[in-house]
Amino acid sequence: MMKNKIIFVNANTLGRGDEALGEAILENFFTLLKQQENKPRAIFLMNSGVLLATKQSLISVHLKEIADAGVEVLLCTTCLNHYELANELVVGTKSTMAHFIALASEYEVITL
């Protein structure tokens, strides 16, 4: 059951190796996730994972649909500042590592 879980995304690809393949796999993950009846409690994006919430990422469309279904999409503020993305976001709420730690103490974390 996903509703008791936090999805932790620390990169804009899934897996190591071919970047285009990693992007396609991650997009497939979110496409399938948004179709699930039981969705996670939240999705926390950090490091280059915050790029997924921008208008340049096709995955942002899936994240927006997931957020519209009631899942919190949380973005690492430090990472947003590092990549200078404040004006590029189409989905998500700025958050902190302290908030992630608080969530992680309550819910199981799945790291992608």
Backbone as JSON, one array per atom type, in Angstrom:
{
  "sequence": "MMKNKIIFVNANTLGRGDEALGEAILENFFTLLKQQENKPRAIFLMNSGVLLATKQSLISVHLKEIADAGVEVLLCTTCLNHYELANELVVGTKSTMAHFIALASEYEVITL",
  "N": [[0.85, -1.17, 0.0], [0.71, 2.1, -0.97], [0.05, 4.53, 0.29], [1.18, 4.92, 2.77], [3.74, 5.71, 2.4], [6.71, 7.54, 1.45], [8.0, 8.9, -1.44], [11.24, 9.28, -2.42], [13.15, 11.21, -4.41], [16.18, 11.62, -5.84], [17.45, 12.43, -8.13], [17.3, 13.39, -11.62], [16.99, 11.29, -13.28], [16.46, 7.73, -13.47], [18.31, 5.22, -12.12], [21.67, 4.28, -13.15], [23.88, 5.04, -15.83], [22.92, 5.08, -19.14], [21.62, 8.19, -19.87], [19.29, 9.05, -21.26], [17.78, 6.71, -21.23], [17.45, 6.44, -18.46], [15.83, 8.68, -17.94], [13.54, 7.98, -19.37], [12.74, 5.66, -18.01], [12.16, 6.72, -15.49], [10.07, 8.45, -16.15], [8.2, 6.55, -16.96], [7.78, 5.29, -14.48], [6.45, 7.34, -12.99], [4.23, 7.71, -14.63], [2.9, 5.27, -14.3], [2.55, 5.34, -11.54], [0.73, 7.46, -11.14], [-1.57, 6.28, -12.0], [-2.3, 4.52, -10.08], [-4.52, 3.47, -7.52], [-4.03, 3.71, -4.76], [-2.01, 6.08, -3.64], [1.24, 7.51, -2.85], [2.07, 9.14, 0.31], [3.63, 11.42, 0.04], [5.88, 13.02, -2.3], [9.23, 13.61, -2.41], [11.52, 15.77, -3.76], [14.93, 16.13, -4.46], [18.29, 17.41, -4.95], [19.3, 16.98, -8.33], [16.81, 16.05, -8.85], [14.88, 17.98, -8.43], [14.64, 19.23, -10.84], [12.7, 17.9, -12.19], [10.29, 19.08, -11.62], [9.98, 21.28, -13.17], [9.09, 23.41, -15.99], [10.53, 22.51, -18.15], [10.67, 19.78, -18.01], [9.17, 16.79, -19.03], [8.14, 15.08, -17.2], [7.04, 16.64, -15.27], [4.38, 17.03, -15.91], [3.16, 14.63, -15.19], [3.74, 14.66, -12.45], [2.25, 16.87, -11.7], [-0.38, 15.93, -12.13], [-0.39, 13.9, -10.22], [-0.05, 15.42, -7.9], [-2.43, 16.88, -8.04], [-4.13, 14.86, -7.39], [-3.91, 14.75, -4.71], [-1.44, 14.19, -3.53], [1.36, 15.31, -1.81], [3.88, 17.19, -3.33], [7.05, 17.79, -2.73], [9.76, 20.06, -2.62], [13.21, 20.39, -2.36], [14.47, 23.2, -0.9], [17.09, 24.23, -0.76], [18.24, 22.93, -2.93], [16.7, 23.93, -5.05], [17.51, 26.6, -4.95], [20.22, 26.28, -5.55], [20.15, 25.35, -8.23], [18.89, 27.5, -9.31], [16.02, 27.74, -9.78], [13.63, 28.93, -9.04], [11.72, 30.41, -10.56], [10.92, 28.64, -12.47], [9.26, 26.57, -11.81], [6.51, 24.3, -12.06], [5.03, 22.68, -10.55], [4.65, 21.59, -7.17], [5.87, 22.28, -3.81], [7.99, 24.36, -1.95], [10.29, 23.0, 0.36], [11.94, 21.67, 3.3], [14.88, 19.95, 4.48], [14.55, 19.25, 7.11], [11.78, 18.97, 7.28], [11.47, 16.76, 5.58], [12.84, 14.84, 7.12], [11.15, 14.71, 9.33], [8.83, 13.65, 8.11], [9.91, 11.22, 7.25], [10.26, 9.96, 9.65], [7.75, 9.16, 10.25], [6.71, 7.77, 8.07], [7.33, 5.13, 5.7], [10.18, 5.24, 3.59], [10.77, 5.29, 0.16], [13.4, 5.16, -1.95], [14.31, 6.48, -5.02]],
  "CA": [[0.0, 0.0, 0.0], [1.59, 3.26, -1.16], [-0.32, 5.74, 1.04], [2.01, 5.03, 3.96], [5.12, 5.81, 1.94], [7.24, 8.75, 0.86], [8.91, 8.62, -2.56], [12.39, 10.19, -2.34], [13.78, 11.24, -5.73], [17.38, 12.44, -5.69], [18.05, 12.69, -9.44], [16.32, 13.54, -12.68], [16.95, 10.02, -14.01], [16.39, 6.57, -12.59], [19.4, 4.3, -12.43], [22.92, 4.85, -13.66], [24.21, 4.59, -17.18], [22.39, 5.91, -20.21], [20.76, 9.23, -19.32], [17.98, 9.02, -21.92], [17.08, 5.54, -20.7], [17.08, 6.77, -17.09], [14.7, 9.6, -17.99], [12.38, 7.22, -19.84], [12.32, 4.76, -16.93], [11.55, 7.54, -14.44], [8.77, 8.9, -16.65], [7.32, 5.39, -16.88], [7.43, 5.1, -13.08], [5.43, 8.31, -12.59], [3.02, 7.42, -15.41], [2.22, 4.15, -13.63], [2.17, 5.76, -10.18], [-0.48, 8.3, -11.15], [-2.71, 5.42, -12.3], [-2.57, 3.69, -8.92], [-5.56, 3.95, -6.62], [-3.36, 4.1, -3.52], [-0.83, 6.86, -3.96], [2.06, 7.77, -1.66], [1.77, 10.3, 1.15], [4.32, 12.57, -0.54], [7.06, 12.83, -3.14], [10.22, 14.63, -2.04], [12.54, 15.9, -4.8], [16.13, 16.85, -4.05], [19.39, 17.45, -5.9], [18.77, 17.24, -9.68], [15.41, 15.64, -8.88], [14.01, 19.16, -8.49], [14.46, 19.58, -12.25], [11.48, 17.23, -12.66], [9.14, 19.93, -11.32], [10.06, 22.48, -14.0], [8.39, 23.35, -17.27], [11.39, 21.84, -19.13], [10.59, 18.34, -17.82], [7.9, 16.14, -19.36], [7.67, 14.4, -15.99], [6.28, 17.6, -14.47], [2.97, 16.82, -16.22], [2.74, 13.51, -14.34], [3.79, 15.13, -11.06], [1.1, 17.77, -11.49], [-1.56, 15.07, -11.98], [-0.27, 13.22, -8.93], [-0.32, 16.45, -6.9], [-3.86, 17.18, -8.12], [-4.82, 13.74, -6.75], [-3.76, 14.87, -3.27], [-0.11, 13.83, -3.05], [2.25, 16.45, -1.67], [5.15, 17.16, -4.05], [7.9, 18.68, -1.93], [11.01, 20.38, -3.3], [14.31, 20.85, -1.5], [14.72, 24.62, -1.13], [18.53, 24.4, -1.02], [18.48, 22.46, -4.3], [16.09, 24.92, -5.94], [18.39, 27.77, -4.98], [21.45, 25.89, -6.25], [19.88, 25.29, -9.67], [18.23, 28.76, -9.66], [14.78, 27.3, -10.43], [12.45, 29.51, -8.4], [10.74, 30.88, -11.54], [10.72, 27.6, -13.48], [8.45, 25.49, -11.26], [5.11, 24.16, -12.46], [4.39, 21.83, -9.55], [5.4, 21.37, -5.94], [6.0, 23.26, -2.73], [9.33, 24.39, -1.34], [10.33, 22.32, 1.65], [13.26, 21.6, 3.92], [15.34, 18.63, 4.89], [13.93, 18.99, 8.41], [10.43, 18.46, 7.0], [11.65, 15.4, 5.08], [13.21, 13.98, 8.26], [9.92, 14.52, 10.11], [8.0, 12.7, 7.36], [10.59, 9.92, 7.24], [10.08, 9.33, 10.95], [6.38, 8.67, 10.3], [6.35, 6.96, 6.9], [8.4, 4.4, 5.03], [10.74, 5.98, 2.47], [11.25, 4.55, -1.01], [14.34, 6.01, -2.68], [14.5, 6.16, -6.44]],
  "C": [[0.9, 1.24, 0.0], [1.27, 4.43, -0.22], [0.47, 5.94, 2.32], [3.48, 5.2, 3.62], [5.43, 7.2, 1.4], [8.16, 8.3, -0.28], [9.98, 9.7, -2.53], [13.15, 10.12, -3.66], [14.98, 12.18, -5.67], [18.11, 12.71, -7.01], [16.96, 12.83, -10.49], [16.3, 12.36, -13.64], [16.83, 8.9, -12.98], [17.44, 5.57, -13.04], [20.62, 5.03, -12.96], [23.2, 4.27, -15.04], [23.68, 5.58, -18.19], [21.36, 6.9, -19.67], [19.36, 9.22, -19.95], [17.15, 7.84, -21.43], [16.6, 5.82, -19.28], [15.9, 7.72, -17.02], [13.43, 8.87, -18.38], [11.85, 6.3, -18.75], [11.62, 5.55, -15.82], [10.19, 8.06, -14.89], [7.76, 7.76, -16.6], [6.87, 5.14, -15.44], [6.3, 6.05, -12.68], [4.14, 8.16, -13.38], [2.22, 6.32, -14.73], [1.75, 4.54, -12.23], [0.88, 6.56, -10.18], [-1.73, 7.48, -11.45], [-3.12, 4.55, -11.11], [-3.67, 4.31, -8.06], [-4.95, 4.48, -5.32], [-2.05, 4.79, -3.87], [-0.02, 7.11, -2.69], [1.6, 9.01, -0.9], [2.37, 11.56, 0.55], [5.43, 12.1, -1.47], [8.01, 13.97, -2.79], [11.32, 14.63, -3.09], [13.72, 16.69, -4.27], [17.21, 16.69, -5.11], [18.81, 17.68, -7.3], [17.34, 16.74, -9.84], [14.46, 16.82, -8.95], [13.77, 19.62, -9.92], [13.17, 18.98, -12.81], [10.24, 18.1, -12.48], [9.12, 21.2, -12.17], [9.34, 22.29, -15.32], [9.24, 22.69, -18.36], [11.27, 20.31, -19.06], [9.21, 17.81, -18.18], [7.3, 15.46, -18.13], [6.85, 15.34, -15.12], [4.78, 17.45, -14.71], [2.41, 15.7, -15.33], [2.71, 13.93, -12.87], [2.62, 16.05, -10.76], [-0.18, 16.96, -11.31], [-1.56, 14.35, -10.64], [-0.57, 14.21, -7.8], [-1.81, 16.79, -6.87], [-4.7, 16.07, -7.48], [-4.61, 13.72, -5.24], [-2.42, 14.49, -2.69], [0.74, 15.09, -2.97], [3.51, 16.21, -2.5], [6.01, 18.24, -3.4], [9.26, 18.84, -2.6], [12.03, 20.93, -2.33], [14.65, 22.29, -1.85], [16.19, 24.89, -1.46], [18.84, 24.01, -2.46], [17.89, 23.42, -5.32], [16.97, 26.15, -6.07], [19.67, 27.46, -5.75], [21.26, 25.91, -7.77], [19.17, 26.55, -10.19], [16.92, 28.51, -10.41], [13.51, 27.95, -9.9], [11.36, 29.92, -9.4], [10.39, 29.83, -12.59], [9.74, 26.51, -13.05], [7.02, 25.5, -11.79], [4.33, 23.31, -11.46], [5.27, 21.79, -8.31], [5.44, 22.57, -5.03], [7.41, 23.21, -2.19], [9.26, 23.76, 0.04], [11.77, 22.28, 2.15], [13.62, 20.16, 4.25], [14.75, 18.27, 6.25], [12.52, 18.44, 8.23], [10.51, 17.03, 6.48], [11.97, 14.44, 6.22], [11.98, 13.7, 9.12], [9.0, 13.52, 9.41], [8.6, 11.3, 7.4], [10.47, 9.21, 8.58], [8.69, 8.72, 11.1], [6.04, 7.66, 9.21], [7.58, 6.23, 6.36], [8.86, 5.19, 3.82], [11.2, 5.02, 1.38], [12.13, 5.5, -1.8], [14.48, 5.54, -4.1], [15.87, 6.63, -6.87]]
}
